[in-house]
XYZ file of C-alpha atoms in Angstrom:
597
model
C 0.000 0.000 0.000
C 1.327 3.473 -1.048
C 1.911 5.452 2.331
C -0.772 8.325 2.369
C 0.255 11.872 3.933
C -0.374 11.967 8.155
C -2.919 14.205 7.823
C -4.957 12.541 5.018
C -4.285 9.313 7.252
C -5.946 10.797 10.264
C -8.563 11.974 8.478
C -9.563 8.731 6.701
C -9.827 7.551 10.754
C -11.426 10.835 11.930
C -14.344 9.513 9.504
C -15.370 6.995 12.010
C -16.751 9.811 13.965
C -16.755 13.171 11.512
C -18.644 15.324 13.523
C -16.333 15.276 16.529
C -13.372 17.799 14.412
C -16.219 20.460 13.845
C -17.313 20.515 17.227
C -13.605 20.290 18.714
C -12.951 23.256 16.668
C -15.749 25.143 17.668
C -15.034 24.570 20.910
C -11.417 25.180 20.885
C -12.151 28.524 18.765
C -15.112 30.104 21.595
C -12.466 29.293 24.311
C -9.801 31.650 22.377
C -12.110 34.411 21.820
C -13.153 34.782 25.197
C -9.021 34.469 26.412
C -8.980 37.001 23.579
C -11.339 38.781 25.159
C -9.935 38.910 28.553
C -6.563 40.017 27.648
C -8.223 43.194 25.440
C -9.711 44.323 27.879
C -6.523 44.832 29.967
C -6.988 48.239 27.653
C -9.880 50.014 29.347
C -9.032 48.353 32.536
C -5.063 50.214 32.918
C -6.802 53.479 31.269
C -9.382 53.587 33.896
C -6.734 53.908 36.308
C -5.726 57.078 34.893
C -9.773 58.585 34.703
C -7.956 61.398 32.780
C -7.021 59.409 29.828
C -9.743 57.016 29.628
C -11.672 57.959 26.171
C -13.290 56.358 23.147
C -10.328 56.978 21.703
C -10.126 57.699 17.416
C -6.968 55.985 16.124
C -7.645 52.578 16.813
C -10.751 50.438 15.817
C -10.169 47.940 19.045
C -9.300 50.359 21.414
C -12.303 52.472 20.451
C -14.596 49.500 20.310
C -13.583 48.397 24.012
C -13.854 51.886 25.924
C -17.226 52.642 24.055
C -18.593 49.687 26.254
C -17.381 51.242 29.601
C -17.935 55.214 28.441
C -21.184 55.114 30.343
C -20.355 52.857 33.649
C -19.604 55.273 36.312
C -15.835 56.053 36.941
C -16.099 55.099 40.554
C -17.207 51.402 39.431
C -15.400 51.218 36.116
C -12.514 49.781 37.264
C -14.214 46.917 39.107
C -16.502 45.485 36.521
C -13.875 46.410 34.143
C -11.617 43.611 36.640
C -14.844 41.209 36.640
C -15.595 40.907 32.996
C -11.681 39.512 32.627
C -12.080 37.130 35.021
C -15.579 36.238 33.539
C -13.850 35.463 30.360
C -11.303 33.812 31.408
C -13.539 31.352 33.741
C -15.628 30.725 30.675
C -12.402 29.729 28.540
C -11.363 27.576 31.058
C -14.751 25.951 31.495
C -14.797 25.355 27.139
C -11.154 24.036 27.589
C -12.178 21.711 29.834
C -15.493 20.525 27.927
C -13.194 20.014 24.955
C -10.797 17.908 26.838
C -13.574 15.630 28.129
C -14.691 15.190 24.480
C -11.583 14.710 23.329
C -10.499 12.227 26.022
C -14.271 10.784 25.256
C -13.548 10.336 21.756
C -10.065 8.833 21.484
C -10.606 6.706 23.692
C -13.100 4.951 21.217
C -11.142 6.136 18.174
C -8.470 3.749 19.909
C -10.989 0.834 20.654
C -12.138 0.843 16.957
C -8.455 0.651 15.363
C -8.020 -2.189 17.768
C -11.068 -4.024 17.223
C -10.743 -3.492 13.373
C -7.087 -4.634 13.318
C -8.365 -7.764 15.460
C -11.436 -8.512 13.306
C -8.928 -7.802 10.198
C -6.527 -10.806 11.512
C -9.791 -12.912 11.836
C -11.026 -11.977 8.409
C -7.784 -12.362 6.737
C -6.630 -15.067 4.194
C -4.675 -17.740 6.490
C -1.902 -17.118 3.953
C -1.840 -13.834 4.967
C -0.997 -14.548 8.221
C 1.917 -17.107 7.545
C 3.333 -15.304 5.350
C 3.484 -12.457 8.158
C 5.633 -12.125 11.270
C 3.480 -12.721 14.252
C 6.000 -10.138 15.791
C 5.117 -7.422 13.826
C 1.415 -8.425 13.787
C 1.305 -7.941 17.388
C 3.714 -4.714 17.702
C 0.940 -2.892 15.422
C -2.206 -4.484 17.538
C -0.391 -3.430 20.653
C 1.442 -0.743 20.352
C 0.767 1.126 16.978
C -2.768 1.485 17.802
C -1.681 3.424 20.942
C 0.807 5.521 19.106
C -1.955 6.432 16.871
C -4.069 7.305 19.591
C -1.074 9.663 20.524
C -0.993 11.390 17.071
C -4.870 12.051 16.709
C -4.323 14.066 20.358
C -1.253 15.924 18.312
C -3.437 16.475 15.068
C -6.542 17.820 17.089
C -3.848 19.846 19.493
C -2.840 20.823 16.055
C -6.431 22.307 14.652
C -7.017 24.038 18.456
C -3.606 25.267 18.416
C -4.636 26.723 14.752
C -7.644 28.100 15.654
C -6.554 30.025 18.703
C -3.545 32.018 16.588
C -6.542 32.868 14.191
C -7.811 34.745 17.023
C -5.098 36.144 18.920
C -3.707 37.374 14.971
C -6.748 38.715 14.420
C -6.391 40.967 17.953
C -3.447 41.586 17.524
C -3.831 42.742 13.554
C -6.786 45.244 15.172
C -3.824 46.592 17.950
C -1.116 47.322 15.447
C -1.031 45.578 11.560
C 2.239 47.164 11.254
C 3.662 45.070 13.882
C 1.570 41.894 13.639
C 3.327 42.021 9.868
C 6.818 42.173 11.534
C 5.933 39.708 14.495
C 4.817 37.282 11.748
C 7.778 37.771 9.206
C 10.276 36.956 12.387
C 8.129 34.267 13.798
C 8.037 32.395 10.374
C 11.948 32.642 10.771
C 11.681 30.937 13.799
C 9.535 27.975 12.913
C 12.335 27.322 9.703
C 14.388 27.561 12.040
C 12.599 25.024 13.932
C 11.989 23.088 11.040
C 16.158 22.761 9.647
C 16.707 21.331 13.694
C 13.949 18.568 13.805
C 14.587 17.470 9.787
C 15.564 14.021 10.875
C 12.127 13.432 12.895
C 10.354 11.540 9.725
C 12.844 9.020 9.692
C 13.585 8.568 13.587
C 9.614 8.075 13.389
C 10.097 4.672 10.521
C 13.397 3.939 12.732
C 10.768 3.514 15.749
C 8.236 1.493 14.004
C 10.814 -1.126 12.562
C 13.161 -1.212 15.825
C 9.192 -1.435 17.710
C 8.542 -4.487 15.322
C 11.652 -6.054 15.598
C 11.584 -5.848 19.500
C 7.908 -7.279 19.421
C 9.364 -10.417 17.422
C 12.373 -11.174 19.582
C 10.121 -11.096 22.739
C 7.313 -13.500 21.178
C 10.031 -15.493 19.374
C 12.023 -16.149 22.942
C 8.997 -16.868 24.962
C 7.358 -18.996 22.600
C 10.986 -20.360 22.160
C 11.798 -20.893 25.365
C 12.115 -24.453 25.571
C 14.619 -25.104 22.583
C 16.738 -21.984 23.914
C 17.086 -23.948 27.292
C 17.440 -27.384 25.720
C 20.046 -25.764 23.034
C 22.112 -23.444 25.502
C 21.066 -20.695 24.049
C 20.221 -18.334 26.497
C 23.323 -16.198 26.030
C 22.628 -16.194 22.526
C 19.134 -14.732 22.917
C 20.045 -12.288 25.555
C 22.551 -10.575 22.965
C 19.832 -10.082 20.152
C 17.572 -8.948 22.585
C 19.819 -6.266 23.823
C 20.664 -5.615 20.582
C 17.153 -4.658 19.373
C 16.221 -3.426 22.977
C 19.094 -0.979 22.383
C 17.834 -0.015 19.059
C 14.767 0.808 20.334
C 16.412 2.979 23.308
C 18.607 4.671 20.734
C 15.884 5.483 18.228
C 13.685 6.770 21.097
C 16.426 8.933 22.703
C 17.355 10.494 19.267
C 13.286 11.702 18.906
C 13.083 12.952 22.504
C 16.419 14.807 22.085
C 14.946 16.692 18.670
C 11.422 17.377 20.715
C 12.974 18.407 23.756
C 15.189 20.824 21.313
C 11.672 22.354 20.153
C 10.883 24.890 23.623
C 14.387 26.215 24.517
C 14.915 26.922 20.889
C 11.553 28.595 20.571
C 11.439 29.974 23.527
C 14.999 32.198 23.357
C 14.370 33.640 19.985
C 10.557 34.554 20.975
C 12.175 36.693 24.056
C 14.359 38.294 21.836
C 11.414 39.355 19.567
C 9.548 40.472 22.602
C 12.133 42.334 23.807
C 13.016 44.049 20.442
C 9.517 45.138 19.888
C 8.725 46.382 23.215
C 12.052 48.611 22.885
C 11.344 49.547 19.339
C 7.824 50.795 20.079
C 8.453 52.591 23.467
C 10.940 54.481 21.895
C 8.490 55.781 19.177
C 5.654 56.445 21.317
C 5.212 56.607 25.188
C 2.120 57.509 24.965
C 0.827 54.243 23.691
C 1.999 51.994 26.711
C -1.886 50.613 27.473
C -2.019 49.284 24.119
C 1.538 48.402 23.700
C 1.109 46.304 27.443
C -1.907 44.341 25.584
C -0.340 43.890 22.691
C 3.273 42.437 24.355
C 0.265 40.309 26.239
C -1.015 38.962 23.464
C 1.971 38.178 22.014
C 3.349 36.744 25.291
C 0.281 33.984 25.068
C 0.798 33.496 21.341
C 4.031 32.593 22.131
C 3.254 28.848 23.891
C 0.598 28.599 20.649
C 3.198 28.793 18.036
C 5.827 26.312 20.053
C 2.958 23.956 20.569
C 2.338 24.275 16.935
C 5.863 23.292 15.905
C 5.504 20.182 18.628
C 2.596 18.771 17.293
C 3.820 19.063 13.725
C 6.750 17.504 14.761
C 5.303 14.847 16.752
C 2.796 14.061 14.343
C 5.129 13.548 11.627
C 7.510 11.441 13.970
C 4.371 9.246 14.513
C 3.241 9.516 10.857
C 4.799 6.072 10.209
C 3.016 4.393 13.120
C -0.425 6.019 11.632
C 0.444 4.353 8.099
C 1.212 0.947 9.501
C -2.146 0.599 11.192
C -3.682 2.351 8.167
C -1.778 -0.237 5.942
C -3.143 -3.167 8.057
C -6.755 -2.231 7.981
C -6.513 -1.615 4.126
C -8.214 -4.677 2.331
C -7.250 -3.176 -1.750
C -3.794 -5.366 -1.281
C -5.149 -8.561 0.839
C -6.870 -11.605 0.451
C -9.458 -12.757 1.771
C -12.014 -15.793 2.670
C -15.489 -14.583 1.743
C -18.432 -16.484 2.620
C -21.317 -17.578 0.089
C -24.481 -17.099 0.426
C -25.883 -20.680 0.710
C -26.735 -22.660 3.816
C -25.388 -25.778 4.725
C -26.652 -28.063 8.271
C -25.662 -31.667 6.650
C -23.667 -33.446 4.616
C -25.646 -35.827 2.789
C -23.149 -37.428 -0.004
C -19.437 -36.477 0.469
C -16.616 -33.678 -0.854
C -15.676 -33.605 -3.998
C -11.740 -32.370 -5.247
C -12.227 -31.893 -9.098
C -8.833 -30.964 -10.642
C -7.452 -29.425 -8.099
C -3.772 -27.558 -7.454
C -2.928 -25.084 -5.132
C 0.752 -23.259 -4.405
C 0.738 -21.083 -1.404
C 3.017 -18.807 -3.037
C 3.216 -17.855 -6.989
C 6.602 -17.984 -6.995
C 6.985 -21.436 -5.465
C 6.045 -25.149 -6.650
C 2.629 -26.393 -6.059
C 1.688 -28.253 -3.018
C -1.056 -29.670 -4.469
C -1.705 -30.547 -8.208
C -4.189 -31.435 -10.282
C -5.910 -33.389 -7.681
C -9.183 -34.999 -8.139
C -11.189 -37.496 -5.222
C -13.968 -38.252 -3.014
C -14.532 -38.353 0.451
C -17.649 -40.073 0.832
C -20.009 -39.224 3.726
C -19.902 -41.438 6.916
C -16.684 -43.230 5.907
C -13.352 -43.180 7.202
C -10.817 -42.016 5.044
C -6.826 -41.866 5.730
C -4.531 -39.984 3.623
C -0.805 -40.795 3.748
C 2.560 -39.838 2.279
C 5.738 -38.479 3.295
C 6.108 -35.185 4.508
C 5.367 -32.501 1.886
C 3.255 -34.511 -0.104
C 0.376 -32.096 0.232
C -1.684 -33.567 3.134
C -2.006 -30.791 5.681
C -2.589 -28.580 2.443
C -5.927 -30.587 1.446
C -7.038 -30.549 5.215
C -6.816 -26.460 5.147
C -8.263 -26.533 1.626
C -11.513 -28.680 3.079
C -11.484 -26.103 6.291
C -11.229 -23.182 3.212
C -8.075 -21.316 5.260
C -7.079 -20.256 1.908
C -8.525 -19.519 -1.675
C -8.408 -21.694 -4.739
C -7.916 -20.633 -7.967
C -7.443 -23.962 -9.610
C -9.739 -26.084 -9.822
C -13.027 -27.042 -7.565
C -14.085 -28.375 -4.206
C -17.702 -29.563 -3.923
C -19.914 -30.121 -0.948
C -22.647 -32.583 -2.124
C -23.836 -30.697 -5.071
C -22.674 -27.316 -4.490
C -19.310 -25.356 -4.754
C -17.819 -24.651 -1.448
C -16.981 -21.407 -2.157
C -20.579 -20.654 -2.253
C -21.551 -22.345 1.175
C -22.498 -19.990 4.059
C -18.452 -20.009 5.549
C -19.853 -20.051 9.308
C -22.351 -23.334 8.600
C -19.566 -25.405 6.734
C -16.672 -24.842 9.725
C -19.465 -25.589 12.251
C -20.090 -28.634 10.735
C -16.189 -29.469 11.124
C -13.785 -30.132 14.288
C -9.859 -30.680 14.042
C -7.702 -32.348 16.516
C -4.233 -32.700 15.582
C -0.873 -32.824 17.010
C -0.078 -29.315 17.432
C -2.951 -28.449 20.077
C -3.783 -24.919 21.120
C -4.725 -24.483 24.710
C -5.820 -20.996 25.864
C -4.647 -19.564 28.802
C -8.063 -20.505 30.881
C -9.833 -23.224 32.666
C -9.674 -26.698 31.622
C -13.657 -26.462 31.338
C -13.394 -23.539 28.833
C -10.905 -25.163 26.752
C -13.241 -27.681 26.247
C -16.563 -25.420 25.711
C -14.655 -23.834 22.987
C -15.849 -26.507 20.767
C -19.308 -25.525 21.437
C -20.539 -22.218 22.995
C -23.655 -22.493 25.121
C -22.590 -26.392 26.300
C -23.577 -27.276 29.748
C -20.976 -28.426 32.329
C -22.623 -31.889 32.439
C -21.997 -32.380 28.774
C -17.903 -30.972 28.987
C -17.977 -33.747 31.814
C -19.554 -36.280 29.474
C -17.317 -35.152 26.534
C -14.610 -35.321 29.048
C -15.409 -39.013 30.356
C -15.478 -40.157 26.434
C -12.109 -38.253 25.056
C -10.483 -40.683 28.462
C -9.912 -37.438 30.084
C -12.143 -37.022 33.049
C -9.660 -38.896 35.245
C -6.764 -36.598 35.187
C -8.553 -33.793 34.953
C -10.762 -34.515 38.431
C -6.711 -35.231 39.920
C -6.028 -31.575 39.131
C -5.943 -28.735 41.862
C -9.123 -27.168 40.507
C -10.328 -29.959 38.619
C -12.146 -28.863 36.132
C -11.479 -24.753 36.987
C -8.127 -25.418 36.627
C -6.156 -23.094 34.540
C -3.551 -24.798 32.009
C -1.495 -21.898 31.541
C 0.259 -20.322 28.462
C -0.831 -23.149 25.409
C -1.464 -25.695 27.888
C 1.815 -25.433 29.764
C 0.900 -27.554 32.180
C 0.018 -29.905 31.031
C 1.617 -33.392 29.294
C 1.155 -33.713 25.570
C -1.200 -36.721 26.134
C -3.762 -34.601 28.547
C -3.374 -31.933 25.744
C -4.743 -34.101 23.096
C -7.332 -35.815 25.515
C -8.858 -32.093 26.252
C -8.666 -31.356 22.286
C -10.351 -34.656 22.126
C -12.926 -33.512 24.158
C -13.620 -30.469 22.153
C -14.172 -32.142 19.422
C -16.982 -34.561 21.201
C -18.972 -31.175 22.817
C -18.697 -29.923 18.821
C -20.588 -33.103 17.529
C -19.252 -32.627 13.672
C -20.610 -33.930 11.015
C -16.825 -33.766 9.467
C -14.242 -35.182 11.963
C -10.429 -34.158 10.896
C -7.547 -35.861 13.054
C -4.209 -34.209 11.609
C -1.647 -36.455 13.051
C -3.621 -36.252 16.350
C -1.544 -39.358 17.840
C 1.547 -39.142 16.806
C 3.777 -37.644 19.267
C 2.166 -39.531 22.093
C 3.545 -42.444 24.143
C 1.945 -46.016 23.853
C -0.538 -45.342 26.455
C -1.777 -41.762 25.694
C -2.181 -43.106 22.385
C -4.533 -46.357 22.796
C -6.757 -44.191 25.344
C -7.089 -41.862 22.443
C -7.233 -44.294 19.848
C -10.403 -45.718 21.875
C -12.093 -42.723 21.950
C -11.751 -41.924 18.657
C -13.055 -45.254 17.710
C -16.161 -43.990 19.620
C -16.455 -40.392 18.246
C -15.954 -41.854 14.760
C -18.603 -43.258 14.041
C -21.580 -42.363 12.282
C -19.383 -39.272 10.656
C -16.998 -38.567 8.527
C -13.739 -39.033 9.412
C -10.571 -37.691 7.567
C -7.231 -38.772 9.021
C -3.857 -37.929 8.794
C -1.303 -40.121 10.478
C 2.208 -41.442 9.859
C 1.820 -44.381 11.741
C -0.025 -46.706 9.082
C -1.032 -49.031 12.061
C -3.955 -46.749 13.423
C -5.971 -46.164 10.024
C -6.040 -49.901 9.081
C -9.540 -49.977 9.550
C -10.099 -46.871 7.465
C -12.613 -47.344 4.230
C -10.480 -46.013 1.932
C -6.911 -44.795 2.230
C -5.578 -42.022 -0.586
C -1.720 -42.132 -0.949
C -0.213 -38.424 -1.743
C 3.518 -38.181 -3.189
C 4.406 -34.804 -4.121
C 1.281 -33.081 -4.089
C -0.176 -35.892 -6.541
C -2.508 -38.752 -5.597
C -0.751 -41.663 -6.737
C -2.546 -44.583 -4.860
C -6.064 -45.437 -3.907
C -7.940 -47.956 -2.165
C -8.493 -50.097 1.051
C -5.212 -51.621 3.254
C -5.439 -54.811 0.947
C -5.993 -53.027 -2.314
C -2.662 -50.864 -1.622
C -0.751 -53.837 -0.150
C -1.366 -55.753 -2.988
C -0.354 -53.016 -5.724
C 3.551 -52.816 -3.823
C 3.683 -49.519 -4.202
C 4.853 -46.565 -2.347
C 2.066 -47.054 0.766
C 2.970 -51.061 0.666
C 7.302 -49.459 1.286
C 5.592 -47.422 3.675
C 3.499 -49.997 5.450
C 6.413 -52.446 5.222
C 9.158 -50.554 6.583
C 6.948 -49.282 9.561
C 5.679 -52.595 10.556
C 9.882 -54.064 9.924
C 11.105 -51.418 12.572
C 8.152 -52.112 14.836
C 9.673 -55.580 15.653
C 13.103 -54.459 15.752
């Protein structure tokens, strides 16, 4: 995706709420006229001290306008509404300031909440190609923390348009006072923000600097803790500990150089605005004495547009040091550039004859060989079919072809009689559980890993389930039976209780499509007939697709499909294939030759 401009970025976002910037800048706006306010009438309020030169005055449109609306208030009590009416206005200011802070605070707070619950549903919506073709580091980094740093530059960008609007009215006072010096004061302060501007050049690229080093950071802490294991097992932890201060310290570095250019912004301003202040006041005084209640106002102006103009540069600056942070989530959330799974419009509740391949092939990259090709079979309904092959022969690739985790361009998959790119997506994958040998526990409650399979299931059935998948044993011996938590991915578990609770989510699911990817085959003897067994149970009277390397378990399978290279190249029952001494019977063989060993 091309990278937009910040401020066209923030606006696409702002358009999830587009009256809030109108408002804001009303607000924002009402609060500088009436500070506006209070400081002009600093005028009337030092020329009633001197009753003798208090007058509607004729050489200045502001000055006139402001004693006209005291020329009738008695002298004796001039001085003291004069005093009341500032600190009127300046309550009121306050009081806006504070409205549009609670809006503001109010609104990006759910400006934040959307970008992370669009991101979120974005990663659920996404192509599963998408995803591994990602870095789960980076994926994370921008869920986590680019979604706050945007959150940081929409509070720069609307600083940015309040900031704006109150210099429209403090120029506009202070063009009334004197345009002959507002000219100047603008013409030097214009100096000043180039000046600004040549200091802080670097700030767009220390911003990129802060998203990649953020990213990189993000993958070295999910890689080690998800890691953690092999680093012990391998000796790596001195290993790890050096790239992660290396990136750590990239991320310190990066961060230090953009707070050293901010921090520059103030002093810099704030030294060359003194010296303007001081010039003017001089240059003036020295002209005309006469015009020191004016002059004061003016200088007080100033002194207040001052902070405006710094803040200004700041939120420039900051917003274009988090302009890359903006375009990363902006880039995420785009869907021009990414693909996606998108349901069809047709119902499904049962499978009634089987699934279809017809000429299928599918590479998960263009660039790379198929892993699939030109594949046609049937998986009949309520049968038990195994497909085998060495790894890379394509079998995990049908499985997330039948689950549609990615599109297919080649070719067809039927459901019965219809295509199953047309079937509602939500029906088909309910009609579908997986267990296989990489199970994912959440962090939670045994009792909620299981319910996953089906929301809404009463505890009696998880304990049913449970008692089937061979697992209500163990997990009644746990400290919280049942409420027990299993930690990060099942931590805490052994691999065998891991695949006995997966087990169980399958049973509470009660598919119509059973898929076991492998589901035994990391497991010792034991683990593996108690699963075994309950499979046997949960099989039947659906279809069952399995995926195993040990021949042994899917001997009693209906048919068996032999894949070699992303071909099928063998088809039939045990006997059939044993018979044609081909690559299953070598298979078959060899296995059942070691087993005896």
């Amino acid at each position: 995706m091309k990278k937009n401009n910040i401020y066209t970025s923030i606006l696409s976002i702002l358009r999830l709420y587009p009256w809030s910037i109108p408002v804001i800048v009303f607000l924002g706006t009402l609060s500088s006229f009436f500070e506006g306010i209070g400081i002009s009438l600093f005028i009337p309020l030092l020329q009633s001290v001197d009753q003798t030169n208090f007058s509607t005055g004729k050489n200045n449109f502001l000055v006139d306008f402001l004693n006209r609306i005291f020329v009738d208030v008695s002298p004796n009590n001039r001085l003291i509404i004069i005093a009341v009416a500032i600190v009127g206005s300046i309550f009121f200011k306050n009081l806006l300031i504070y409205g549009n802070s609670m809006l503001f605070a109010w609104f990006n707070s759910r400006i934040s909440h959307e970008l992370r619950s669009k991101i979120f549903n974005q990663l659920l919506s996404i192509s599963y190609s998408f995803l591994e073709g990602s870095e789960s580091g980076k994926l994370m980094n921008t869920l986590a923390s680019e979604t706050w740093r945007t959150g940081q530059a929409l509070s720069a960008f609307v600083s940015l348009i309040i900031t704006c609007c109150t210099i429209f009215v403090f120029t506009i006072l202070l063009l009334l006072l004197s345009w002959q010096l507002t000219v100047l004061v603008a013409i030097l302060m214009t100096l000043i923000s180039v000046i600004i501007q040549l200091v802080t050049r670097r700030v767009k690229e220390l911003g990129q600097q802060a998203v990649d080093s953020n990213s990189a950071l993000a993958t070295r802490m999910w890689e080690g803790l998800a890691g953690m294991k092999v680093i012990r097992a391998f000796g790596r932890e001195n290993y790890e500990q050096e790239r992660f201060d290396r990136v750590s310290k990239k991320v310190r570095s990066t961060f230090f150089k953009l707070d050293v250019l901010s921090a520059s912004v103030n002093p810099i301003s704030e030294v060359l605005s003194a010296l303007l202040l001081v010039c003017i006041l001089v240059i003036t005084l020295l002209q005309d004495k006469t015009s020191l209640p004016r002059l004061l106002t003016f200088i007080f102006i100033l002194y207040r547009l001052q902070p405006q103009v710094k803040q200004l540069d700041a939120a420039r600056i900051n917003l274009i040091a988090l302009s890359s942070a903006v375009n990363d989530v902006i880039s995420l959330l785009d869907d021009s550039d990414k693909p996606y799974i998108r349901s069809g419009n047709i119902n499904f509740q049962k499978l009634k004859k089987g699934i279809y391949f017809e000429s299928v092939s599918f590479a998960y990259n263009a660039t790379e060989k198929p892993a699939i090709q030109d594949i046609s079979l049937f998986i009949p309904q309520g049968k038990t079919i195994a497909i085998v092959g060495p790894s890379g022969a394509g079998k995990s690739t049908l499985i997330g072809l039948i689950c549609r985790f990615y599109n297919l361009e080649i070719g067809e998959i039927y459901i019965d009689d219809y295509s199953l790119k047309e079937l509602n997506l939500q029906d088909w994958r309910n009609q579908i559980a997986i267990v296989s040998q990489d199970v994912h526990m959440f962090s939670t409650t045994v009792l909620e890993n299981i319910a996953y399979g089906r929301l809404g299931v009463t505890e009696s059935e998880i304990i049913e389930a449970a008692k089937l998948a061979n697992a209500h044993q163990f997990i009644s011996e746990l400290p919280q039976g049942y409420d027990t938590k299993v930690g990060d991915r099942g931590v805490r578990l052994s691999g065998g209780q891991r695949q006995r609770i997966a087990l169980a989510r399958a049973i509470v699911r009660n598919p119509e499509i059973l898929i076991l990817d492998e589901a035994t085959n990391a497991l010792d003897s034991i683990s593996e007939h108690l699963i075994q067994e309950a499979l046997n149970t949960l099989s039947e009277n659906r279809t069952v697709i399995v995926i195993a390397h040990r021949l042994a378990t899917i001997e009693q399978a209906d048919k068996i499909i032999v894949l070699n290279e992303g071909r099928v190249i063998e088809e039939g029952n045990l006997q059939d294939l044993l018979k044609l001494n081909g690559l299953f019977a070598q298979l078959y063989n060899l296995q059942h030759r070691n087993a005896h060993i």
